[in-house]
Structure formats: structure tokens, C-alpha cells
Coordinates of N, CA and C in Angstrom, one line a residue:
M1 N 11.5 96.6 149.6 CA 11.4 96.7 148.2 C 12.6 97.5 147.7
S2 N 13.2 97.1 146.6 CA 14.4 97.7 146.1 C 14.0 99.0 145.3
A3 N 14.9 99.9 145.2 CA 14.6 101.2 144.5 C 14.5 100.9 143.0
P4 N 13.6 101.7 142.4 CA 13.4 101.5 140.9 C 14.8 101.8 140.2
V5 N 15.0 101.1 139.1 CA 16.2 101.2 138.3 C 16.0 102.2 137.2
V6 N 16.9 103.2 137.0 CA 16.9 104.1 135.9 C 18.1 103.9 135.1
L7 N 18.0 103.7 133.8 CA 19.1 103.6 132.9 C 19.3 104.9 132.2
A8 N 20.4 105.6 132.4 CA 20.6 106.9 131.7 C 21.5 106.6 130.5
F9 N 20.9 106.7 129.3 CA 21.6 106.3 128.1 C 21.9 107.6 127.3
G10 N 23.2 107.9 127.2 CA 23.6 109.2 126.6 C 25.0 109.2 126.0
D11 N 25.5 110.4 125.9 CA 26.8 110.6 125.3 C 27.8 111.2 126.4
S12 N 28.7 112.1 126.0 CA 29.7 112.6 126.9 C 29.1 113.4 128.0
N13 N 27.9 114.0 127.8 CA 27.3 114.8 128.8 C 26.5 113.9 129.8
T14 N 26.4 112.7 129.6 CA 26.0 111.7 130.6 C 27.2 111.0 131.2
H15 N 28.3 110.9 130.4 CA 29.6 110.4 130.9 C 30.2 111.3 132.0
G16 N 30.0 112.6 131.8 CA 30.6 113.6 132.7 C 31.9 114.2 132.2
T17 N 32.1 114.2 130.8 CA 33.2 114.8 130.3 C 33.2 116.3 130.5
L18 N 34.4 116.8 131.0 CA 34.5 118.2 131.2 C 34.8 119.0 129.9
P19 N 34.6 120.3 129.8 CA 34.9 121.0 128.6 C 36.4 120.8 128.2
L20 N 36.6 120.6 126.9 CA 37.9 120.3 126.4 C 38.6 121.6 126.0
S21 N 39.9 121.8 126.4 CA 40.7 122.9 126.0 C 41.8 122.4 125.1
D22 N 42.1 121.1 125.2 CA 43.1 120.5 124.3 C 42.8 119.1 124.1
W23 N 43.4 118.5 123.0 CA 43.1 117.1 122.7 C 43.7 116.1 123.7
A24 N 44.7 116.5 124.4 CA 45.4 115.5 125.2 C 44.7 115.3 126.6
T25 N 43.9 116.3 127.0 CA 43.2 116.2 128.3 C 41.8 115.8 128.1
R26 N 41.4 114.7 128.7 CA 40.0 114.2 128.7 C 39.5 114.1 130.1
D27 N 39.4 115.1 130.8 CA 39.0 115.1 132.2 C 37.6 114.8 132.3
R28 N 37.2 114.2 133.5 CA 35.8 113.8 133.8 C 35.5 114.4 135.1
L29 N 34.3 114.8 135.3 CA 33.8 115.3 136.6 C 33.9 114.1 137.6
D30 N 34.1 114.5 138.8 CA 34.0 113.5 139.9 C 32.6 112.8 139.9
H31 N 32.6 111.6 140.2 CA 31.3 110.8 140.1 C 30.2 111.5 140.8
A32 N 30.5 112.1 142.0 CA 29.4 112.7 142.8 C 28.8 114.0 142.2
D33 N 29.6 114.6 141.2 CA 29.1 115.8 140.6 C 28.4 115.6 139.3
R34 N 28.3 114.4 138.8 CA 27.6 114.1 137.5 C 26.1 114.1 137.7
W35 N 25.4 114.5 136.7 CA 23.9 114.6 136.9 C 23.3 113.3 137.2
T36 N 23.9 112.2 136.8 CA 23.4 110.9 137.1 C 23.5 110.6 138.6
A37 N 24.6 110.9 139.2 CA 24.8 110.6 140.6 C 23.9 111.6 141.4
L38 N 23.9 112.8 141.0 CA 23.0 113.8 141.7 C 21.5 113.4 141.6
L39 N 21.1 112.9 140.5 CA 19.7 112.4 140.4 C 19.4 111.3 141.3
A40 N 20.4 110.4 141.4 CA 20.2 109.3 142.4 C 20.1 109.8 143.8
E41 N 21.0 110.8 144.1 CA 21.0 111.4 145.5 C 19.7 112.1 145.8
R42 N 19.1 112.8 144.8 CA 17.9 113.6 145.0 C 16.7 112.7 145.0
T43 N 16.7 111.6 144.4 CA 15.4 110.8 144.3 C 15.5 109.4 145.0
G44 N 16.7 109.0 145.4 CA 16.8 107.7 146.0 C 16.7 106.5 145.0
L45 N 16.7 106.8 143.7 CA 16.6 105.8 142.7 C 18.0 105.2 142.4
H46 N 18.0 104.0 141.9 CA 19.2 103.4 141.4 C 19.5 103.8 140.0
V47 N 20.4 104.8 139.8 CA 20.6 105.3 138.5 C 21.9 104.8 137.9
I48 N 21.8 104.1 136.7 CA 22.9 103.5 136.0 C 23.3 104.4 134.9
A49 N 24.5 104.9 134.9 CA 25.0 105.8 133.9 C 25.6 105.1 132.8
E50 N 25.0 105.2 131.6 CA 25.5 104.6 130.4 C 25.8 105.7 129.4
G51 N 26.8 106.5 129.7 CA 27.2 107.6 128.9 C 28.5 107.3 128.1
H52 N 28.4 107.4 126.8 CA 29.6 107.1 126.0 C 30.0 108.3 125.2
P53 N 31.2 108.9 125.4 CA 31.6 110.1 124.6 C 31.5 109.8 123.1
G54 N 31.0 110.7 122.4 CA 30.9 110.6 120.9 C 29.7 109.8 120.5
R55 N 28.9 109.3 121.4 CA 27.8 108.4 120.9 C 26.8 109.2 120.1
T56 N 26.4 108.5 119.0 CA 25.3 109.1 118.1 C 24.0 108.3 118.4
T57 N 23.0 108.7 117.7 CA 21.7 108.0 117.8 C 21.8 106.6 117.0
V58 N 22.0 106.7 115.7 CA 22.0 105.5 114.9 C 23.2 105.4 113.9
H59 N 24.2 106.2 114.1 CA 25.2 106.3 113.0 C 26.5 105.6 113.5
D60 N 27.1 104.8 112.6 CA 28.5 104.5 112.8 C 29.4 105.7 112.5
D61 N 30.3 106.1 113.3 CA 31.1 107.3 113.1 C 32.3 106.9 112.2
P62 N 32.4 107.5 111.0 CA 33.4 107.2 110.1 C 34.8 107.6 110.6
I63 N 34.9 108.4 111.6 CA 36.2 108.8 112.1 C 36.5 108.2 113.5
E64 N 35.5 108.3 114.4 CA 35.8 107.8 115.7 C 35.4 106.3 115.9
G65 N 34.7 105.7 115.0 CA 34.5 104.3 115.0 C 33.0 103.9 115.1
A66 N 32.7 102.6 114.6 CA 31.4 102.1 114.6 C 30.8 101.9 116.0
H67 N 31.7 101.8 116.9 CA 31.2 101.5 118.3 C 30.5 102.8 118.9
K68 N 30.5 103.9 118.2 CA 29.8 105.1 118.7 C 28.3 105.0 118.4
N69 N 27.8 104.0 117.7 CA 26.4 103.9 117.3 C 25.5 103.5 118.4
G70 N 24.7 104.4 118.8 CA 23.8 104.2 120.0 C 22.8 103.1 119.7
L71 N 22.3 102.9 118.4 CA 21.4 101.9 118.1 C 21.9 100.5 118.3
A72 N 23.2 100.3 118.1 CA 23.9 99.1 118.3 C 24.1 98.8 119.8
A73 N 24.4 99.9 120.6 CA 24.7 99.8 122.0 C 23.5 99.6 122.9
L74 N 22.4 100.1 122.5 CA 21.2 100.2 123.3 C 20.7 98.8 123.8
P75 N 20.5 97.8 122.8 CA 20.0 96.5 123.3 C 21.0 95.8 124.3
V76 N 22.3 96.1 124.1 CA 23.2 95.5 125.1 C 23.0 96.1 126.5
A77 N 22.9 97.4 126.5 CA 22.7 98.1 127.8 C 21.4 97.6 128.5
L78 N 20.3 97.5 127.7 CA 19.0 97.1 128.2 C 19.1 95.7 128.8
E79 N 19.7 94.8 128.0 CA 19.8 93.4 128.5 C 20.8 93.2 129.7
T80 N 21.8 94.1 129.7 CA 22.8 94.0 130.8 C 22.1 94.4 132.1
H81 N 21.3 95.4 132.1 CA 20.8 96.0 133.3 C 19.3 95.6 133.7
R82 N 18.7 94.9 132.8 CA 17.3 94.6 133.1 C 17.1 93.8 134.4
P83 N 16.0 94.0 135.1 CA 14.9 94.8 134.7 C 15.1 96.3 135.0
V84 N 14.7 97.1 134.0 CA 14.9 98.6 134.1 C 13.5 99.2 134.2
D85 N 13.3 100.1 135.1 CA 12.0 100.7 135.3 C 11.8 101.9 134.4
L86 N 12.9 102.7 134.2 CA 12.8 103.9 133.4 C 14.1 104.1 132.6
V87 N 14.0 104.4 131.3 CA 15.2 104.7 130.5 C 15.2 106.2 130.2
I88 N 16.2 106.9 130.5 CA 16.4 108.3 130.2 C 17.3 108.3 128.9
V89 N 16.8 108.9 127.9 CA 17.6 109.0 126.6 C 17.9 110.4 126.4
M90 N 19.2 110.7 126.4 CA 19.7 112.1 126.1 C 20.8 112.0 125.0
L91 N 20.3 112.0 123.8 CA 21.2 111.9 122.6 C 20.8 112.9 121.5
G92 N 21.7 113.1 120.6 CA 21.4 114.0 119.4 C 22.5 115.0 119.2
T93 N 23.3 115.3 120.2 CA 24.3 116.4 120.0 C 25.3 115.9 119.0
N94 N 25.8 114.7 119.1 CA 26.9 114.3 118.1 C 26.3 114.1 116.7
D95 N 25.0 113.9 116.6 CA 24.4 113.8 115.2 C 24.5 115.2 114.5
C96 N 24.7 116.2 115.3 CA 24.8 117.6 114.7 C 26.1 117.8 113.9
K97 N 27.1 116.9 114.0 CA 28.3 117.1 113.3 C 28.1 117.0 111.8
P98 N 28.7 117.8 111.0 CA 28.4 117.8 109.6 C 28.8 116.5 108.9
R99 N 29.6 115.7 109.5 CA 30.0 114.4 108.9 C 28.8 113.5 108.7
F100 N 27.7 113.7 109.5 CA 26.5 112.9 109.4 C 25.4 113.4 108.5
A101 N 25.5 114.7 108.2 CA 24.7 115.3 107.2 C 23.2 115.1 107.4
V102 N 22.8 115.3 108.7 CA 21.3 115.1 109.0 C 20.9 116.4 109.8
G103 N 19.6 116.7 109.6 CA 19.0 117.8 110.3 C 18.2 117.4 111.5
P104 N 17.6 118.4 112.2 CA 16.9 118.1 113.4 C 15.8 117.2 113.3
V105 N 15.0 117.2 112.2 CA 13.9 116.3 112.0 C 14.4 114.8 112.0
D106 N 15.5 114.6 111.2 CA 16.0 113.3 111.1 C 16.7 112.8 112.4
I107 N 17.3 113.8 113.1 CA 17.9 113.4 114.4 C 16.7 112.9 115.4
A108 N 15.6 113.6 115.4 CA 14.5 113.2 116.2 C 14.0 111.9 115.8
R109 N 13.9 111.7 114.5 CA 13.4 110.4 114.0 C 14.4 109.3 114.4
S110 N 15.6 109.6 114.5 CA 16.6 108.6 114.9 C 16.4 108.2 116.4
V111 N 16.1 109.3 117.2 CA 15.8 109.0 118.6 C 14.6 108.1 118.7
D112 N 13.6 108.3 117.8 CA 12.4 107.5 117.8 C 12.7 106.1 117.5
R113 N 13.7 105.8 116.7 CA 14.2 104.4 116.5 C 14.6 103.8 117.7
L114 N 15.4 104.6 118.6 CA 15.8 104.1 119.8 C 14.6 103.8 120.8
L115 N 13.6 104.6 120.7 CA 12.4 104.4 121.6 C 11.7 103.1 121.1
G116 N 11.7 102.9 119.8 CA 11.1 101.6 119.3 C 11.9 100.4 119.9
V117 N 13.2 100.5 120.0 CA 14.0 99.4 120.5 C 13.6 99.2 122.0
I118 N 13.4 100.2 122.7 CA 13.1 100.1 124.2 C 11.7 99.5 124.3
A119 N 10.8 100.0 123.4 CA 9.4 99.5 123.5 C 9.2 98.0 123.3
T120 N 10.1 97.4 122.5 CA 10.0 96.0 122.2 C 11.1 95.2 122.9
S121 N 11.8 95.8 123.9 CA 12.9 95.1 124.5 C 12.5 94.1 125.5
G122 N 11.4 94.2 126.2 CA 11.0 93.3 127.3 C 12.0 93.5 128.4
A123 N 12.6 94.6 128.5 CA 13.6 94.9 129.6 C 13.1 95.5 130.8
G124 N 11.8 95.7 130.9 CA 11.2 96.3 132.0 C 10.8 95.2 133.0
P125 N 10.1 95.6 134.1 CA 9.7 94.7 135.1 C 8.7 93.7 134.5
D126 N 8.9 92.4 134.9 CA 8.0 91.3 134.4 C 8.0 91.2 132.9
G127 N 9.1 91.6 132.2 CA 9.1 91.4 130.8 C 8.4 92.5 130.0
A128 N 7.9 93.5 130.7 CA 7.2 94.6 130.0 C 8.3 95.6 129.5
A129 N 7.8 96.6 128.8 CA 8.7 97.7 128.3 C 9.0 98.7 129.4
P130 N 10.2 99.1 129.6 CA 10.5 100.2 130.5 C 9.8 101.5 130.1
D131 N 9.5 102.3 131.1 CA 9.1 103.7 130.8 C 10.2 104.5 130.2
V132 N 9.9 105.6 129.5 CA 11.0 106.4 128.8 C 10.8 107.8 129.2
L133 N 12.0 108.5 129.4 CA 12.0 109.9 129.5 C 13.0 110.4 128.5
V134 N 12.6 111.2 127.5 CA 13.4 111.8 126.5 C 13.9 113.1 126.9
V135 N 15.2 113.4 126.9 CA 15.8 114.6 127.2 C 16.4 115.3 126.0
A136 N 15.9 116.4 125.6 CA 16.5 117.2 124.5 C 17.8 117.8 125.1
P137 N 19.0 117.5 124.4 CA 20.2 118.0 125.0 C 20.3 119.5 125.0
V138 N 21.2 120.0 125.8 CA 21.4 121.4 125.9 C 22.0 121.8 124.5
P139 N 21.5 122.9 123.9 CA 22.0 123.3 122.6 C 23.5 123.6 122.6
L140 N 24.2 123.2 121.6 CA 25.6 123.5 121.5 C 25.9 124.9 120.9
I141 N 27.1 125.4 121.1 CA 27.5 126.5 120.4 C 28.8 126.2 119.7
E142 N 29.1 126.9 118.6 CA 30.4 126.6 117.8 C 31.5 127.4 118.4
A143 N 32.3 126.8 119.3 CA 33.3 127.5 120.0 C 34.5 126.6 120.3
G144 N 35.6 127.2 120.5 CA 36.8 126.5 121.0 C 37.3 125.4 120.1
L145 N 37.8 124.4 120.8 CA 38.4 123.2 120.1 C 37.5 122.5 119.2
L146 N 36.2 122.5 119.5 CA 35.2 121.7 118.8 C 34.4 122.4 117.7
A147 N 34.8 123.7 117.6 CA 34.0 124.6 116.7 C 33.9 124.0 115.3
E148 N 35.0 123.6 114.7 CA 35.0 123.1 113.3 C 34.3 121.7 113.2
I149 N 34.5 120.9 114.2 CA 33.9 119.6 114.2 C 32.4 119.7 114.2
F150 N 31.8 120.7 114.9 CA 30.4 120.9 115.0 C 29.9 122.1 114.1
A151 N 30.7 122.4 113.1 CA 30.3 123.5 112.2 C 28.9 123.4 111.7
G152 N 28.1 124.4 111.9 CA 26.7 124.3 111.5 C 25.8 123.6 112.4
G153 N 26.3 123.1 113.5 CA 25.5 122.3 114.4 C 24.7 123.1 115.4
S154 N 25.1 124.3 115.7 CA 24.3 125.1 116.6 C 22.9 125.3 116.3
A155 N 22.6 125.6 115.0 CA 21.2 125.8 114.6 C 20.5 124.5 114.6
K156 N 21.1 123.4 114.3 CA 20.4 122.1 114.4 C 20.0 121.8 115.8
S157 N 21.0 122.0 116.7 CA 20.7 121.6 118.1 C 19.7 122.5 118.7
Q158 N 19.6 123.8 118.3 CA 18.6 124.7 118.9 C 17.2 124.3 118.4
A159 N 17.1 123.7 117.2 CA 15.8 123.3 116.7 C 15.3 121.9 117.2
L160 N 16.2 121.2 117.8 CA 16.0 119.8 118.1 C 14.9 119.5 119.2
A161 N 14.8 120.4 120.2 CA 13.9 120.1 121.3 C 12.4 120.0 120.8
K162 N 12.0 120.9 119.9 CA 10.7 120.9 119.4 C 10.3 119.5 118.8
H163 N 11.2 119.0 118.0 CA 11.0 117.7 117.3 C 11.1 116.5 118.3
L164 N 12.0 116.6 119.2 CA 12.0 115.5 120.2 C 10.8 115.5 121.1
A165 N 10.3 116.7 121.4 CA 9.0 116.7 122.2 C 7.9 116.1 121.4
E166 N 7.8 116.2 120.1 CA 6.8 115.6 119.3 C 7.0 114.1 119.3
V167 N 8.2 113.6 119.2 CA 8.5 112.2 119.2 C 8.1 111.6 120.6
A168 N 8.5 112.3 121.6 CA 8.2 111.8 123.0 C 6.6 111.7 123.2
A169 N 5.9 112.7 122.7 CA 4.5 112.7 122.9 C 3.8 111.6 122.1
A170 N 4.3 111.3 120.9 CA 3.8 110.2 120.1 C 4.0 108.9 120.7
R171 N 5.1 108.7 121.4 CA 5.4 107.5 122.1 C 4.8 107.4 123.5
G172 N 4.2 108.4 124.0 CA 3.7 108.4 125.4 C 4.8 108.5 126.4
A173 N 6.0 109.1 126.0 CA 7.1 109.2 126.9 C 7.1 110.5 127.6
W174 N 7.9 110.6 128.7 CA 8.1 111.8 129.4 C 9.1 112.6 128.6
F175 N 9.1 113.9 128.9 CA 10.0 114.8 128.1 C 10.6 115.9 128.9
L176 N 11.9 116.2 128.7 CA 12.5 117.4 129.4 C 13.4 118.1 128.4
D177 N 13.3 119.4 128.3 CA 14.2 120.2 127.4 C 15.3 120.7 128.4
A178 N 16.4 120.1 128.3 CA 17.5 120.5 129.2 C 18.0 121.9 128.9
G179 N 17.8 122.4 127.7 CA 18.3 123.7 127.3 C 17.6 124.8 128.1
L180 N 16.4 124.5 128.7 CA 15.7 125.5 129.5 C 16.4 125.6 130.9
H181 N 17.3 124.7 131.2 CA 17.8 124.6 132.6 C 19.3 124.8 132.7
A182 N 20.1 124.6 131.6 CA 21.5 124.7 131.6 C 22.1 125.2 130.3
E183 N 23.3 125.6 130.3 CA 24.0 126.0 129.1 C 25.3 125.2 129.0
V184 N 25.8 125.1 127.8 CA 27.1 124.5 127.6 C 28.2 125.5 127.9
S185 N 29.4 124.9 128.2 CA 30.5 125.8 128.5 C 31.0 126.5 127.2
P186 N 31.4 127.8 127.3 CA 32.0 128.4 126.1 C 33.4 128.0 125.8
I187 N 34.0 127.1 126.7 CA 35.3 126.6 126.4 C 35.3 125.8 125.2
D188 N 34.4 124.9 125.0 CA 34.3 124.0 123.8 C 33.0 124.0 123.2
G189 N 32.0 124.6 123.8 CA 30.7 124.8 123.2 C 29.8 123.6 123.2
V190 N 30.2 122.5 123.9 CA 29.5 121.2 123.9 C 29.2 120.6 125.3
H191 N 30.3 120.7 126.1 CA 30.2 120.0 127.4 C 29.7 120.9 128.5
L192 N 29.2 120.2 129.5 CA 28.6 120.9 130.7 C 29.6 121.1 131.8
T193 N 29.4 122.1 132.6 CA 30.2 122.3 133.8 C 29.5 121.6 134.9
A194 N 30.1 121.6 136.1 CA 29.4 121.0 137.3 C 28.1 121.7 137.6
E195 N 28.1 123.0 137.4 CA 26.8 123.7 137.6 C 25.7 123.3 136.6
G196 N 26.1 123.0 135.4 CA 25.1 122.5 134.4 C 24.6 121.1 134.8
H197 N 25.5 120.3 135.2 CA 25.1 118.9 135.7 C 24.1 119.1 136.8
A198 N 24.4 119.9 137.8 CA 23.5 120.1 138.9 C 22.1 120.6 138.5
A199 N 22.1 121.6 137.6 CA 20.8 122.1 137.1 C 20.0 121.1 136.4
I200 N 20.6 120.3 135.6 CA 19.9 119.2 134.9 C 19.4 118.2 135.9
A201 N 20.2 117.8 136.9 CA 19.8 116.9 137.9 C 18.5 117.4 138.7
D202 N 18.5 118.7 139.0 CA 17.4 119.3 139.7 C 16.1 119.2 138.9
A203 N 16.2 119.6 137.6 CA 15.1 119.5 136.7 C 14.6 118.1 136.6
L204 N 15.5 117.2 136.4 CA 15.1 115.8 136.2 C 14.5 115.2 137.5
A205 N 15.0 115.6 138.6 CA 14.5 115.1 139.9 C 13.0 115.4 140.0
Q206 N 12.7 116.6 139.6 CA 11.3 117.0 139.7 C 10.4 116.2 138.8
L207 N 10.9 116.0 137.6 CA 10.1 115.2 136.6 C 10.0 113.8 137.0
V208 N 11.1 113.2 137.5 CA 11.1 111.8 137.9 C 10.2 111.6 139.1
A209 N 10.1 112.6 140.0 CA 9.2 112.5 141.1 C 7.8 112.4 140.6
R210 N 7.5 113.1 139.6 CA 6.1 113.0 139.0 C 5.9 111.6 138.4
W211 N 7.0 111.1 137.7 CA 6.9 109.7 137.2 C 6.7 108.7 138.3
Q212 N 7.4 108.8 139.4 CA 7.2 107.9 140.5 C 5.8 108.0 141.1
A213 N 5.3 109.2 141.2 CA 3.9 109.3 141.7 C 2.9 108.7 140.8
S214 N 3.2 108.8 139.5 CA 2.2 108.2 138.5 C 2.3 106.7 138.6
K215 N 3.5 106.1 138.9 CA 3.6 104.7 139.0 C 2.9 104.2 140.3
E216 N 3.1 105.0 141.4 CA 2.5 104.6 142.6 C 0.9 104.7 142.5
S217 N 0.4 105.6 141.8 CA -1.0 105.8 141.5 C -1.5 104.6 140.7
E218 N -0.7 104.1 139.7 CA -1.1 103.0 139.0 C -1.2 101.7 139.9
G219 N -0.2 101.6 140.8 CA -0.2 100.5 141.7 C -1.4 100.5 142.6
R220 N -1.8 101.7 143.1 CA -3.0 101.7 144.0 C -4.2 101.4 143.2
T221 N -4.3 101.9 141.9 CA -5.5 101.6 141.1 C -5.6 100.1 140.9
G222 N -4.5 99.4 140.8 CA -4.6 98.0 140.5 C -4.8 97.1 141.7
C223 N -4.8 97.7 142.9 CA -5.0 96.9 144.1 C -6.5 96.4 144.3

């Protein structure tokens, strides 16, 4: 039997972008050090990393481009990789930019729109919906190169986990608050270090193990 497929749908902190100290350098963590690869290593699952730097939940970015819209990208990712057993959604950080003029409640509602797409996608095994794990991103701080771009975003991001937890509960999805396990780098206030990626992978591995156990229990019940 092949390993369950996990689709990790996120932004630069799923992509593995390292903290930015200048605009010319866009370094990325080695593949083996990203939380997606570490999660696969810890669980034995097939983890597909769909992390796009600058990705929003539902917004075309007026500066960086319409292709940053997660709502437009999600159906493509689901159809490309189906069947998918579990979708991990970790988005909301880029929505905290003042250019989008939305608060934490609306960001959570935007994530809920993505969960609705997953629920009706038929991208899971046998045409069912994949299971979902919502991850509240690590709260940002306004620091370094990205401070002005994320002006006012720190307070929004700190309030986001509560609302995302409510959205996940209403959808019957799994939930993790990544801010309880990692911190952003003070270099740019947004991106994770290798240590942050490892900490998130550890926390997710424990939760995903519970998800796997629940699926195995469902399978035994149906025998």
C-alpha cells in the first residue's frame, strides 16, 4: 500500500524562504531542512510542498501580481496531485499587509473559503473530499526589510490563531497553532529559520500521527 499523500498549501514559509536581509538575495533552505521534507521524514507520508512566496488566501496582489491568489491556485494544486488524503493549509500572513485592508476575522473567513473549495473538490480518495489540517501561521513582527510592507500586521497575525481555530472546528478540520512552537526571525520578522522549520515539523508530526491513527480506526470500524 502506498503512503498517504499530504498536500502542503502555503506561502513562503512552506516554500522555505530564508529571512531576507536585502532584496537581491532570495535564498531558500535546503530541501531536507524544510518543514515539509522533515514532516515526510518523521511520518513516512508523501508530502507535496505547494508553497508560493507572497501567496494570499483570496486576494490578487496589486503589486506582486494576480498569481499570488491562493483561491485561484488551490483547485489547480488539488487536481494536479489528486488523490490527496490530507491538505495542510498554512496561509494568512501575507493578508496582514496593509495593501489588503483586512483584519484577522476576514482573514480567517478567507481561509474558510479555501476549506470550502477543498470540501467540494472531489480530490480525495475515491472522489471524496480530502481531510484538512489548518495551521495558524507563526505571528509576524514588524522588523527589518519587511517592516513597512507589513506595517500594522503584527497585531493582526497575533489575533489570527483564535479565529482560525474556530473556522477549523466549524469545518471538522484538524488545527495547529504554529506560533506555540516557533518564532519568526528578527532579521525580517516574517520568515522562519531552520530551527523554526524543525519545530513546526515536530509539532505537525505528532498531530498527523493522530490523524493517521484516526483513519486506521475508521478503516477497522468499516471492516
